[in-house]
PDB file of C-alpha atoms and ligand atoms in Angstrom:
ATOM      1  CA  UNK K  25       0.000   0.000   0.000  1.00 44.00           C
ATOM      2  CA  UNK K  26       1.493   3.383  -1.005  1.00 59.00           C
ATOM      3  CA  UNK K  27       0.752   6.426   1.190  1.00 83.00           C
ATOM      4  CA  UNK K  28      -1.156   7.996  -1.678  1.00 95.00           C
ATOM      5  CA  UNK K  29      -3.925   5.367  -1.455  1.00 93.00           C
ATOM      6  CA  UNK K  30      -6.395   5.162   1.421  1.00 90.00           C
ATOM      7  CA  UNK K  31      -7.285   1.906   3.167  1.00 88.00           C
ATOM      8  CA  UNK K  32      -9.935   1.205   0.486  1.00 89.00           C
ATOM      9  CA  UNK K  33      -7.366   1.653  -2.317  1.00 88.00           C
ATOM     10  CA  UNK K  34      -8.769   5.035  -3.377  1.00 92.00           C
ATOM     11  CA  UNK K  35      -6.426   7.804  -4.434  1.00 96.00           C
ATOM     12  CA  UNK K  36      -6.014  10.311  -1.613  1.00 96.00           C
ATOM     13  CA  UNK K  37      -2.947  12.166  -2.971  1.00 98.00           C
ATOM     14  CA  UNK K  38      -1.071  11.736  -6.252  1.00 98.00           C
ATOM     15  CA  UNK K  39       2.608  11.479  -5.337  1.00 98.00           C
ATOM     16  CA  UNK K  40       4.119   8.926  -7.715  1.00 98.00           C
ATOM     17  CA  UNK K  41       3.224   6.479 -10.484  1.00 98.00           C
ATOM     18  CA  UNK K  42       5.387   3.849  -8.769  1.00 97.00           C
ATOM     19  CA  UNK K  43       2.889   1.269  -7.552  1.00 95.00           C
ATOM     20  CA  UNK K  44      -0.165   3.139  -8.839  1.00 96.00           C
ATOM     21  CA  UNK K  45      -2.590   0.382  -9.910  1.00 96.00           C
ATOM     22  CA  UNK K  46      -2.999  -0.034 -13.667  1.00 97.00           C
ATOM     23  CA  UNK K  47      -6.762   0.386 -13.246  1.00 97.00           C
ATOM     24  CA  UNK K  48      -6.330   3.831 -11.620  1.00 97.00           C
ATOM     25  CA  UNK K  49      -3.806   4.908 -14.236  1.00 98.00           C
ATOM     26  CA  UNK K  50      -6.103   3.852 -17.107  1.00 98.00           C
ATOM     27  CA  UNK K  51      -9.144   5.431 -15.461  1.00 98.00           C
ATOM     28  CA  UNK K  52      -7.352   8.782 -15.306  1.00 98.00           C
ATOM     29  CA  UNK K  53      -6.277   8.572 -18.948  1.00 98.00           C
ATOM     30  CA  UNK K  54      -9.769   7.469 -20.061  1.00 98.00           C
ATOM     31  CA  UNK K  55     -11.376  10.293 -18.124  1.00 98.00           C
ATOM     32  CA  UNK K  56      -8.942  12.835 -19.583  1.00 98.00           C
ATOM     33  CA  UNK K  57      -9.969  11.630 -23.051  1.00 97.00           C
ATOM     34  CA  UNK K  58     -13.650  12.115 -22.209  1.00 96.00           C
ATOM     35  CA  UNK K  59     -13.186  15.688 -20.984  1.00 95.00           C
ATOM     36  CA  UNK K  60     -10.625  16.828 -23.541  1.00 93.00           C
ATOM     37  CA  UNK K  61     -13.081  19.286 -25.155  1.00 93.00           C
ATOM     38  CA  UNK K  62     -13.759  20.908 -21.777  1.00 92.00           C
ATOM     39  CA  UNK K  63     -10.008  20.958 -21.103  1.00 94.00           C
ATOM     40  CA  UNK K  64      -9.439  22.865 -24.318  1.00 92.00           C
ATOM     41  CA  UNK K  65     -12.148  25.396 -23.441  1.00 90.00           C
ATOM     42  CA  UNK K  66     -14.470  24.212 -26.245  1.00 92.00           C
ATOM     43  CA  UNK K  67     -17.374  23.560 -23.877  1.00 90.00           C
ATOM     44  CA  UNK K  68     -18.634  25.622 -20.924  1.00 86.00           C
ATOM     45  CA  UNK K  69     -16.787  25.475 -17.618  1.00 86.00           C
ATOM     46  CA  UNK K  70     -17.703  22.440 -15.508  1.00 86.00           C
ATOM     47  CA  UNK K  71     -18.996  22.700 -11.932  1.00 91.00           C
ATOM     48  CA  UNK K  72     -17.349  19.619 -10.341  1.00 94.00           C
ATOM     49  CA  UNK K  73     -15.109  21.733  -8.074  1.00 96.00           C
ATOM     50  CA  UNK K  74     -17.495  24.632  -7.481  1.00 96.00           C
ATOM     51  CA  UNK K  75     -16.717  26.060  -4.020  1.00 96.00           C
ATOM     52  CA  UNK K  76     -13.327  24.285  -3.763  1.00 98.00           C
ATOM     53  CA  UNK K  77     -10.078  26.249  -3.491  1.00 98.00           C
ATOM     54  CA  UNK K  78      -6.914  24.849  -5.052  1.00 98.00           C
ATOM     55  CA  UNK K  79      -3.432  26.281  -4.548  1.00 98.00           C
ATOM     56  CA  UNK K  80      -0.427  25.976  -6.853  1.00 98.00           C
ATOM     57  CA  UNK K  81       2.447  25.857  -4.366  1.00 97.00           C
ATOM     58  CA  UNK K  82       5.619  25.969  -6.455  1.00 96.00           C
ATOM     59  CA  UNK K  83       9.087  26.271  -4.916  1.00 95.00           C
ATOM     60  CA  UNK K  84      10.719  25.776  -8.343  1.00 94.00           C
ATOM     61  CA  UNK K  85       9.975  27.480 -11.678  1.00 94.00           C
ATOM     62  CA  UNK K  86       7.400  26.113 -14.103  1.00 96.00           C
ATOM     63  CA  UNK K  87       5.496  27.156 -17.197  1.00 97.00           C
ATOM     64  CA  UNK K  88       3.520  24.101 -18.382  1.00 98.00           C
ATOM     65  CA  UNK K  89       2.670  22.329 -15.121  1.00 98.00           C
ATOM     66  CA  UNK K  90       1.678  25.378 -13.136  1.00 98.00           C
ATOM     67  CA  UNK K  91      -0.340  27.027 -15.907  1.00 98.00           C
ATOM     68  CA  UNK K  92      -2.120  23.839 -16.918  1.00 98.00           C
ATOM     69  CA  UNK K  93      -3.084  22.995 -13.340  1.00 98.00           C
ATOM     70  CA  UNK K  94      -4.390  26.544 -12.956  1.00 98.00           C
ATOM     71  CA  UNK K  95      -6.470  26.240 -16.130  1.00 97.00           C
ATOM     72  CA  UNK K  96      -7.582  22.693 -15.232  1.00 97.00           C
ATOM     73  CA  UNK K  97      -8.834  23.791 -11.797  1.00 97.00           C
ATOM     74  CA  UNK K  98     -10.638  26.819 -13.269  1.00 96.00           C
ATOM     75  CA  UNK K  99     -12.299  24.706 -15.959  1.00 96.00           C
ATOM     76  CA  UNK K 100     -13.648  22.496 -13.157  1.00 97.00           C
ATOM     77  CA  UNK K 101     -15.127  25.545 -11.431  1.00 96.00           C
ATOM     78  CA  UNK K 102     -12.550  25.794  -8.594  1.00 98.00           C
ATOM     79  CA  UNK K 103     -11.078  28.980  -7.153  1.00 98.00           C
ATOM     80  CA  UNK K 104      -7.315  29.017  -7.716  1.00 98.00           C
ATOM     81  CA  UNK K 105      -4.669  30.591  -5.513  1.00 98.00           C
ATOM     82  CA  UNK K 106      -1.261  30.991  -7.116  1.00 96.00           C
ATOM     83  CA  UNK K 107       1.256  30.968  -4.267  1.00 95.00           C
ATOM     84  CA  UNK K 108       4.336  32.987  -5.204  1.00 90.00           C
ATOM     85  CA  UNK K 109       7.260  31.661  -3.146  1.00 90.00           C
ATOM     86  CA  UNK K 110       9.467  34.611  -4.127  1.00 89.00           C
ATOM     87  CA  UNK K 111       7.173  37.152  -2.379  1.00 93.00           C
ATOM     88  CA  UNK K 112       5.952  34.882   0.432  1.00 95.00           C
ATOM     89  CA  UNK K 113       7.012  34.473   4.043  1.00 96.00           C
ATOM     90  CA  UNK K 114       9.115  31.468   3.023  1.00 95.00           C
ATOM     91  CA  UNK K 115      11.640  34.239   2.263  1.00 94.00           C
ATOM     92  CA  UNK K 116      11.596  34.994   6.020  1.00 96.00           C
ATOM     93  CA  UNK K 117      12.270  31.355   6.833  1.00 96.00           C
ATOM     94  CA  UNK K 118       8.774  29.928   7.127  1.00 97.00           C
ATOM     95  CA  UNK K 119       8.820  26.216   6.343  1.00 96.00           C
ATOM     96  CA  UNK K 120       6.868  24.522   3.556  1.00 95.00           C
ATOM     97  CA  UNK K 121       4.969  22.592   6.251  1.00 95.00           C
ATOM     98  CA  UNK K 122       3.862  25.775   8.039  1.00 96.00           C
ATOM     99  CA  UNK K 123       2.982  27.354   4.712  1.00 97.00           C
ATOM    100  CA  UNK K 124       0.743  24.402   3.876  1.00 97.00           C
ATOM    101  CA  UNK K 125      -0.926  24.373   7.278  1.00 96.00           C
ATOM    102  CA  UNK K 126      -1.633  28.119   7.152  1.00 97.00           C
ATOM    103  CA  UNK K 127      -3.167  27.858   3.690  1.00 97.00           C
ATOM    104  CA  UNK K 128      -5.213  24.842   4.850  1.00 97.00           C
ATOM    105  CA  UNK K 129      -6.497  27.034   7.699  1.00 97.00           C
ATOM    106  CA  UNK K 130      -7.821  29.432   5.020  1.00 97.00           C
ATOM    107  CA  UNK K 131      -9.862  26.593   3.519  1.00 97.00           C
ATOM    108  CA  UNK K 132      -7.582  25.482   0.691  1.00 98.00           C
ATOM    109  CA  UNK K 133      -8.328  21.792  -0.061  1.00 98.00           C
ATOM    110  CA  UNK K 134      -6.094  20.978  -2.990  1.00 98.00           C
ATOM    111  CA  UNK K 135      -2.357  21.658  -3.231  1.00 98.00           C
ATOM    112  CA  UNK K 136      -0.296  21.257  -6.373  1.00 98.00           C
ATOM    113  CA  UNK K 137       3.260  21.204  -5.073  1.00 98.00           C
ATOM    114  CA  UNK K 138       6.634  21.424  -6.825  1.00 97.00           C
ATOM    115  CA  UNK K 139       9.788  21.227  -4.749  1.00 96.00           C
ATOM    116  CA  UNK K 140      13.508  20.807  -5.427  1.00 95.00           C
ATOM    117  CA  UNK K 141      13.972  18.055  -2.818  1.00 96.00           C
ATOM    118  CA  UNK K 142      13.244  14.377  -3.404  1.00 97.00           C
ATOM    119  CA  UNK K 143      10.381  13.249  -1.194  1.00 97.00           C
ATOM    120  CA  UNK K 144       9.379  16.773  -0.134  1.00 97.00           C
ATOM    121  CA  UNK K 145       5.819  16.478  -1.463  1.00 98.00           C
ATOM    122  CA  UNK K 146       5.227  13.092   0.189  1.00 97.00           C
ATOM    123  CA  UNK K 147       6.522  14.547   3.461  1.00 97.00           C
ATOM    124  CA  UNK K 148       4.026  17.425   3.165  1.00 97.00           C
ATOM    125  CA  UNK K 149       1.215  15.011   2.306  1.00 97.00           C
ATOM    126  CA  UNK K 150       1.931  13.145   5.541  1.00 95.00           C
ATOM    127  CA  UNK K 151       1.282  16.418   7.421  1.00 93.00           C
ATOM    128  CA  UNK K 152      -1.905  17.345   5.571  1.00 95.00           C
ATOM    129  CA  UNK K 153      -5.245  17.279   7.345  1.00 94.00           C
ATOM    130  CA  UNK K 154      -8.149  14.977   6.568  1.00 92.00           C
ATOM    131  CA  UNK K 155      -9.838  16.058   3.344  1.00 93.00           C
ATOM    132  CA  UNK K 156      -6.768  17.819   1.957  1.00 97.00           C
ATOM    133  CA  UNK K 157      -5.261  16.384  -1.240  1.00 98.00           C
ATOM    134  CA  UNK K 158      -1.776  16.979  -2.610  1.00 98.00           C
ATOM    135  CA  UNK K 159      -0.497  16.449  -6.132  1.00 98.00           C
ATOM    136  CA  UNK K 160       3.200  16.104  -6.735  1.00 98.00           C
ATOM    137  CA  UNK K 161       4.015  18.544  -9.549  1.00 98.00           C
ATOM    138  CA  UNK K 162       7.671  17.431  -9.509  1.00 98.00           C
ATOM    139  CA  UNK K 163      10.009  16.747  -6.591  1.00 98.00           C
ATOM    140  CA  UNK K 164      13.774  16.719  -7.148  1.00 96.00           C
ATOM    141  CA  UNK K 165      14.705  13.831  -9.415  1.00 96.00           C
ATOM    142  CA  UNK K 166      12.004  11.533  -8.029  1.00 97.00           C
ATOM    143  CA  UNK K 167       8.640  11.887  -9.676  1.00 98.00           C
ATOM    144  CA  UNK K 168       6.415  14.002 -11.909  1.00 98.00           C
ATOM    145  CA  UNK K 169       3.317  11.809 -12.047  1.00 98.00           C
ATOM    146  CA  UNK K 170       1.013  14.051 -14.097  1.00 98.00           C
ATOM    147  CA  UNK K 171       3.743  14.400 -16.741  1.00 98.00           C
ATOM    148  CA  UNK K 172       3.948  10.604 -16.847  1.00 98.00           C
ATOM    149  CA  UNK K 173       0.167  10.362 -17.252  1.00 98.00           C
ATOM    150  CA  UNK K 174      -0.012  12.951 -20.019  1.00 98.00           C
ATOM    151  CA  UNK K 175       2.853  11.266 -21.844  1.00 98.00           C
ATOM    152  CA  UNK K 176       1.008   7.915 -21.708  1.00 98.00           C
ATOM    153  CA  UNK K 177      -2.189   9.574 -22.922  1.00 98.00           C
ATOM    154  CA  UNK K 178      -0.266  11.114 -25.832  1.00 98.00           C
ATOM    155  CA  UNK K 179       1.348   7.786 -26.795  1.00 98.00           C
ATOM    156  CA  UNK K 180      -1.997   6.009 -26.539  1.00 98.00           C
ATOM    157  CA  UNK K 181      -3.691   8.551 -28.818  1.00 98.00           C
ATOM    158  CA  UNK K 182      -0.944   8.131 -31.402  1.00 98.00           C
ATOM    159  CA  UNK K 183      -0.293   4.393 -31.174  1.00 98.00           C
ATOM    160  CA  UNK K 184      -3.326   2.753 -29.566  1.00 98.00           C
ATOM    161  CA  UNK K 185      -3.888   1.172 -26.183  1.00 97.00           C
ATOM    162  CA  UNK K 186      -1.775  -1.974 -26.741  1.00 98.00           C
ATOM    163  CA  UNK K 187       1.641  -0.872 -25.492  1.00 98.00           C
ATOM    164  CA  UNK K 188       3.006  -4.426 -25.776  1.00 98.00           C
ATOM    165  CA  UNK K 189       3.470  -3.854 -29.527  1.00 98.00           C
ATOM    166  CA  UNK K 190       5.597  -0.751 -29.004  1.00 98.00           C
ATOM    167  CA  UNK K 191       9.324  -0.134 -28.995  1.00 98.00           C
ATOM    168  CA  UNK K 192       9.959   3.012 -27.001  1.00 98.00           C
ATOM    169  CA  UNK K 193      13.255   4.863 -26.765  1.00 98.00           C
ATOM    170  CA  UNK K 194      14.052   7.330 -23.988  1.00 98.00           C
ATOM    171  CA  UNK K 195      17.045   9.572 -24.626  1.00 98.00           C
ATOM    172  CA  UNK K 196      19.262  11.851 -22.592  1.00 97.00           C
ATOM    173  CA  UNK K 197      19.601  12.921 -18.994  1.00 96.00           C
ATOM    174  CA  UNK K 198      17.749  10.116 -17.244  1.00 97.00           C
ATOM    175  CA  UNK K 199      19.849  10.462 -14.112  1.00 95.00           C
ATOM    176  CA  UNK K 200      18.439  13.857 -13.102  1.00 95.00           C
ATOM    177  CA  UNK K 201      14.963  13.438 -14.615  1.00 97.00           C
ATOM    178  CA  UNK K 202      11.800  12.982 -12.554  1.00 98.00           C
ATOM    179  CA  UNK K 203       9.898  12.801 -15.849  1.00 98.00           C
ATOM    180  CA  UNK K 204      11.965   9.767 -16.883  1.00 98.00           C
ATOM    181  CA  UNK K 205      11.224   7.968 -13.615  1.00 98.00           C
ATOM    182  CA  UNK K 206       7.482   8.597 -13.825  1.00 98.00           C
ATOM    183  CA  UNK K 207       7.420   7.619 -17.518  1.00 98.00           C
ATOM    184  CA  UNK K 208       9.309   4.394 -16.812  1.00 98.00           C
ATOM    185  CA  UNK K 209       6.925   3.421 -14.013  1.00 98.00           C
ATOM    186  CA  UNK K 210       3.914   4.068 -16.260  1.00 98.00           C
ATOM    187  CA  UNK K 211       5.407   2.297 -19.289  1.00 98.00           C
ATOM    188  CA  UNK K 212       6.072  -0.815 -17.204  1.00 98.00           C
ATOM    189  CA  UNK K 213       2.554  -0.716 -15.709  1.00 98.00           C
ATOM    190  CA  UNK K 214       1.063  -0.449 -19.203  1.00 98.00           C
ATOM    191  CA  UNK K 215       3.214  -3.345 -20.437  1.00 98.00           C
ATOM    192  CA  UNK K 216       5.392  -1.572 -23.017  1.00 98.00           C
ATOM    193  CA  UNK K 217       6.962  -4.186 -25.310  1.00 98.00           C
ATOM    194  CA  UNK K 218      10.523  -2.856 -25.443  1.00 98.00           C
ATOM    195  CA  UNK K 219      11.910   0.082 -23.489  1.00 98.00           C
ATOM    196  CA  UNK K 220      15.296   1.317 -24.687  1.00 98.00           C
ATOM    197  CA  UNK K 221      17.224   3.956 -22.788  1.00 98.00           C
ATOM    198  CA  UNK K 222      20.114   5.837 -24.349  1.00 98.00           C
ATOM    199  CA  UNK K 223      22.468   8.568 -23.165  1.00 97.00           C
ATOM    200  CA  UNK K 224      26.009   9.216 -22.041  1.00 96.00           C
ATOM    201  CA  UNK K 225      27.068   6.863 -19.233  1.00 95.00           C
ATOM    202  CA  UNK K 226      27.469   9.888 -16.935  1.00 94.00           C
ATOM    203  CA  UNK K 227      23.735  10.709 -17.299  1.00 95.00           C
ATOM    204  CA  UNK K 228      22.344   7.205 -16.798  1.00 96.00           C
ATOM    205  CA  UNK K 229      21.429   6.149 -13.239  1.00 95.00           C
ATOM    206  CA  UNK K 230      22.841   2.929 -11.784  1.00 93.00           C
ATOM    207  CA  UNK K 231      20.321   2.608  -8.954  1.00 93.00           C
ATOM    208  CA  UNK K 232      17.861   0.132 -10.496  1.00 93.00           C
ATOM    209  CA  UNK K 233      15.813   2.812 -12.294  1.00 96.00           C
ATOM    210  CA  UNK K 234      16.628   1.163 -15.627  1.00 97.00           C
ATOM    211  CA  UNK K 235      15.939  -2.446 -14.660  1.00 95.00           C
ATOM    212  CA  UNK K 236      14.344  -4.354 -17.525  1.00 95.00           C
ATOM    213  CA  UNK K 237      15.355  -1.699 -20.093  1.00 98.00           C
ATOM    214  CA  UNK K 238      17.737  -2.163 -23.020  1.00 98.00           C
ATOM    215  CA  UNK K 239      20.467   0.366 -22.226  1.00 98.00           C
ATOM    216  CA  UNK K 240      23.073   1.728 -24.656  1.00 97.00           C
ATOM    217  CA  UNK K 241      25.192   4.705 -25.609  1.00 97.00           C
ATOM    218  CA  UNK K 242      24.927   4.557 -29.411  1.00 98.00           C
ATOM    219  CA  UNK K 243      21.953   6.771 -30.265  1.00 98.00           C
ATOM    220  CA  UNK K 244      21.887   5.850 -33.979  1.00 98.00           C
ATOM    221  CA  UNK K 245      21.768   2.125 -33.198  1.00 98.00           C
ATOM    222  CA  UNK K 246      19.141   2.534 -30.468  1.00 98.00           C
ATOM    223  CA  UNK K 247      16.866   4.519 -32.812  1.00 98.00           C
ATOM    224  CA  UNK K 248      16.519   1.646 -35.317  1.00 98.00           C
ATOM    225  CA  UNK K 249      12.831   0.766 -35.726  1.00 98.00           C
ATOM    226  CA  UNK K 250      11.463   2.466 -32.619  1.00 98.00           C
ATOM    227  CA  UNK K 251       7.833   3.663 -32.554  1.00 98.00           C
ATOM    228  CA  UNK K 252       8.191   6.389 -29.940  1.00 98.00           C
ATOM    229  CA  UNK K 253      11.169   8.620 -29.156  1.00 98.00           C
ATOM    230  CA  UNK K 254      10.969  10.309 -25.747  1.00 98.00           C
ATOM    231  CA  UNK K 255      13.586  13.060 -25.560  1.00 98.00           C
ATOM    232  CA  UNK K 256      14.576  14.437 -22.155  1.00 98.00           C
ATOM    233  CA  UNK K 257      15.800  17.870 -21.148  1.00 95.00           C
ATOM    234  CA  UNK K 258      19.362  18.268 -19.890  1.00 92.00           C
ATOM    235  CA  UNK K 259      18.717  19.168 -16.237  1.00 84.00           C
ATOM    236  CA  UNK K 260      21.655  21.518 -15.866  1.00 79.00           C
ATOM    237  CA  UNK K 261      20.266  22.965 -12.619  1.00 79.00           C
ATOM    238  CA  UNK K 262      20.648  19.515 -10.985  1.00 75.00           C
ATOM    239  CA  UNK K 263      23.929  18.515 -12.602  1.00 75.00           C
ATOM    240  CA  UNK K 264      27.427  18.533 -11.117  1.00 72.00           C
ATOM    241  CA  UNK K 265      30.148  20.057 -13.290  1.00 73.00           C
ATOM    242  CA  UNK K 266      31.789  17.921 -15.972  1.00 75.00           C
ATOM    243  CA  UNK K 267      29.070  15.338 -16.637  1.00 82.00           C
ATOM    244  CA  UNK K 268      29.006  16.337 -20.298  1.00 86.00           C
ATOM    245  CA  UNK K 269      32.002  17.679 -22.228  1.00 83.00           C
ATOM    246  CA  UNK K 270      30.050  20.507 -23.931  1.00 90.00           C
ATOM    247  CA  UNK K 271      26.585  21.199 -25.326  1.00 92.00           C
ATOM    248  CA  UNK K 272      28.013  20.891 -28.858  1.00 93.00           C
ATOM    249  CA  UNK K 273      29.450  17.435 -28.101  1.00 94.00           C
ATOM    250  CA  UNK K 274      26.179  16.403 -26.492  1.00 94.00           C
ATOM    251  CA  UNK K 275      24.210  17.520 -29.546  1.00 96.00           C
ATOM    252  CA  UNK K 276      26.578  15.651 -31.888  1.00 96.00           C
ATOM    253  CA  UNK K 277      26.079  12.399 -29.964  1.00 97.00           C
ATOM    254  CA  UNK K 278      22.504  12.693 -28.638  1.00 97.00           C
ATOM    255  CA  UNK K 279      20.750  15.522 -30.504  1.00 97.00           C
ATOM    256  CA  UNK K 280      17.678  14.371 -32.466  1.00 98.00           C
ATOM    257  CA  UNK K 281      17.932  15.579 -36.070  1.00 98.00           C
ATOM    258  CA  UNK K 282      15.747  14.824 -39.093  1.00 98.00           C
ATOM    259  CA  UNK K 283      18.448  12.546 -40.518  1.00 98.00           C
ATOM    260  CA  UNK K 284      18.651  10.579 -37.291  1.00 98.00           C
ATOM    261  CA  UNK K 285      14.887  10.313 -36.905  1.00 98.00           C
ATOM    262  CA  UNK K 286      14.763   8.531 -40.290  1.00 98.00           C
ATOM    263  CA  UNK K 287      16.271   5.478 -38.520  1.00 98.00           C
ATOM    264  CA  UNK K 288      13.127   5.089 -36.396  1.00 98.00           C
ATOM    265  CA  UNK K 289       9.904   3.524 -37.727  1.00 98.00           C
ATOM    266  CA  UNK K 290       8.361   5.556 -40.574  1.00 98.00           C
ATOM    267  CA  UNK K 291       5.431   6.607 -38.409  1.00 98.00           C
ATOM    268  CA  UNK K 292       7.465   7.158 -35.236  1.00 98.00           C
ATOM    269  CA  UNK K 293       6.410   9.996 -32.964  1.00 98.00           C
ATOM    270  CA  UNK K 294       8.601  12.306 -30.896  1.00 98.00           C
ATOM    271  CA  UNK K 295       7.846  13.543 -27.374  1.00 98.00           C
ATOM    272  CA  UNK K 296       9.671  16.077 -25.196  1.00 98.00           C
ATOM    273  CA  UNK K 297       8.326  17.257 -21.817  1.00 98.00           C
ATOM    274  CA  UNK K 298       9.686  20.799 -22.204  1.00 97.00           C
ATOM    275  CA  UNK K 299      11.217  23.193 -21.687  1.00 96.00           C
ATOM    276  CA  UNK K 300      13.239  22.343 -24.805  1.00 96.00           C
ATOM    277  CA  UNK K 301      16.875  23.283 -25.146  1.00 94.00           C
ATOM    278  CA  UNK K 302      16.563  23.816 -28.906  1.00 96.00           C
ATOM    279  CA  UNK K 303      19.637  22.807 -30.864  1.00 95.00           C
ATOM    280  CA  UNK K 304      20.883  20.706 -27.943  1.00 95.00           C
ATOM    281  CA  UNK K 305      18.466  17.798 -27.349  1.00 96.00           C
ATOM    282  CA  UNK K 306      16.486  18.328 -30.531  1.00 97.00           C
ATOM    283  CA  UNK K 307      16.639  20.509 -33.640  1.00 98.00           C
ATOM    284  CA  UNK K 308      13.931  23.067 -34.487  1.00 98.00           C
ATOM    285  CA  UNK K 309      13.092  21.017 -37.561  1.00 98.00           C
ATOM    286  CA  UNK K 310      12.215  17.942 -35.460  1.00 98.00           C
ATOM    287  CA  UNK K 311      10.644  19.807 -32.523  1.00 98.00           C
ATOM    288  CA  UNK K 312       8.290  21.677 -34.872  1.00 98.00           C
ATOM    289  CA  UNK K 313       8.018  18.914 -37.491  1.00 98.00           C
ATOM    290  CA  UNK K 314       5.189  16.548 -38.439  1.00 98.00           C
ATOM    291  CA  UNK K 315       6.296  13.735 -36.121  1.00 98.00           C
ATOM    292  CA  UNK K 316       6.491  15.947 -33.043  1.00 98.00           C
ATOM    293  CA  UNK K 317       3.748  15.595 -30.420  1.00 98.00           C
ATOM    294  CA  UNK K 318       5.240  18.215 -28.113  1.00 98.00           C
ATOM    295  CA  UNK K 319       2.262  20.579 -28.183  1.00 98.00           C
ATOM    296  CA  UNK K 320      -0.191  17.668 -28.088  1.00 98.00           C
ATOM    297  CA  UNK K 321       1.486  16.699 -24.788  1.00 98.00           C
ATOM    298  CA  UNK K 322       0.833  20.189 -23.475  1.00 98.00           C
ATOM    299  CA  UNK K 323      -2.867  20.142 -24.441  1.00 97.00           C
ATOM    300  CA  UNK K 324      -3.281  16.680 -22.969  1.00 98.00           C
ATOM    301  CA  UNK K 325      -1.710  18.026 -19.775  1.00 98.00           C
ATOM    302  CA  UNK K 326      -4.776  20.166 -19.068  1.00 98.00           C
ATOM    303  CA  UNK K 327      -7.135  17.194 -19.535  1.00 98.00           C
ATOM    304  CA  UNK K 328      -5.024  14.861 -17.388  1.00 98.00           C
ATOM    305  CA  UNK K 329      -4.805  17.469 -14.631  1.00 98.00           C
ATOM    306  CA  UNK K 330      -8.567  17.983 -14.723  1.00 98.00           C
ATOM    307  CA  UNK K 331      -9.039  14.220 -14.399  1.00 98.00           C
ATOM    308  CA  UNK K 332      -6.616  14.086 -11.444  1.00 98.00           C
ATOM    309  CA  UNK K 333      -8.258  17.017  -9.620  1.00 98.00           C
ATOM    310  CA  UNK K 334     -11.694  15.573 -10.251  1.00 97.00           C
ATOM    311  CA  UNK K 335     -10.655  12.166  -8.835  1.00 97.00           C
ATOM    312  CA  UNK K 336      -9.009  13.692  -5.763  1.00 98.00           C
ATOM    313  CA  UNK K 337     -11.405  16.524  -4.972  1.00 97.00           C
ATOM    314  CA  UNK K 338     -14.570  16.080  -6.979  1.00 92.00           C
TER     315      UNK K 338
HETATM  316  N1   CP R 410       7.227  19.583 -18.311  1.00 61.22           N
HETATM  317  C1   CP R 410       7.281  20.431 -17.274  1.00 61.22           C
HETATM  318  O1   CP R 410       7.225  20.014 -16.102  1.00 61.22           O
HETATM  319  O2   CP R 410       7.416  21.739 -17.635  1.00 61.22           O
HETATM  320  P1   CP R 410       7.441  22.962 -16.589  1.00 61.22           P
HETATM  321  O3   CP R 410       8.725  22.844 -15.798  1.00 61.22           O
HETATM  322  O4   CP R 410       7.399  24.205 -17.439  1.00 61.22           O
HETATM  323  O5   CP R 410       6.271  22.820 -15.694  1.00 61.22           O
END
């Protein structure tokens, strides 16, 4: 039993995809598909969270996750409080725990939390009162569960629900990536046929994260025949010095170009969680090209986050 499930197996918080039952994962993706029109603002605002206040509590920067949670909560009828750490009393030393408890005392019921430390969101969830739900919007290198869900939704839309037929390649800085960990948990739960992982040895974890994956350093060889290419951002803010020689060298060995992409299956699709380091992990031509699903991932993010908020708070 993971701390995010209650004694009846219902989702109380969303902290990680590690151990999340396949049924729950599929229910969230199915629901996101059903409400995609509402997520994109094509139908009137829903009322499921009328009278509920949700707070985006981010201690690290974000564009996609924070904005899409904000939009998702609004499109469910919730009131949204954007907590700005840079102008808050955390600058005077107030802890994240006290911040959460004070906002709870104002009637906030849902917290979307991003934090630089591994395990910080789970630690806060353990302090939360009855009826309060937390969503991990990214903690350190550990987990980014809604990114994992939206990536699975995007792959499913493009390739169908049978993941056992798919060869999936993940490329780049796996070591520092919470997205990679959440994606790997979800891909295993959904029974992906082959999971290949490729990157410089210095950016691949040796802690069991890659168990069951085909691991290699030769990007051209690993690309052969894959159906899905999942590019990762170089997490320079979490990296010690010297892990890569230079950005130019990295691009030469691991940058996705049109010529390289031709090695993958003809109808292969390309994902990147953003923000993109253009010209480093991926060229403009590929990022903005016909095989790129990067903006589809972003749109799906609103629907997935609506489905998560609805399940936790609705
Ligand atoms: N993919 C993602 O988490 O992007 P942000 O850091 O902009 O939220």
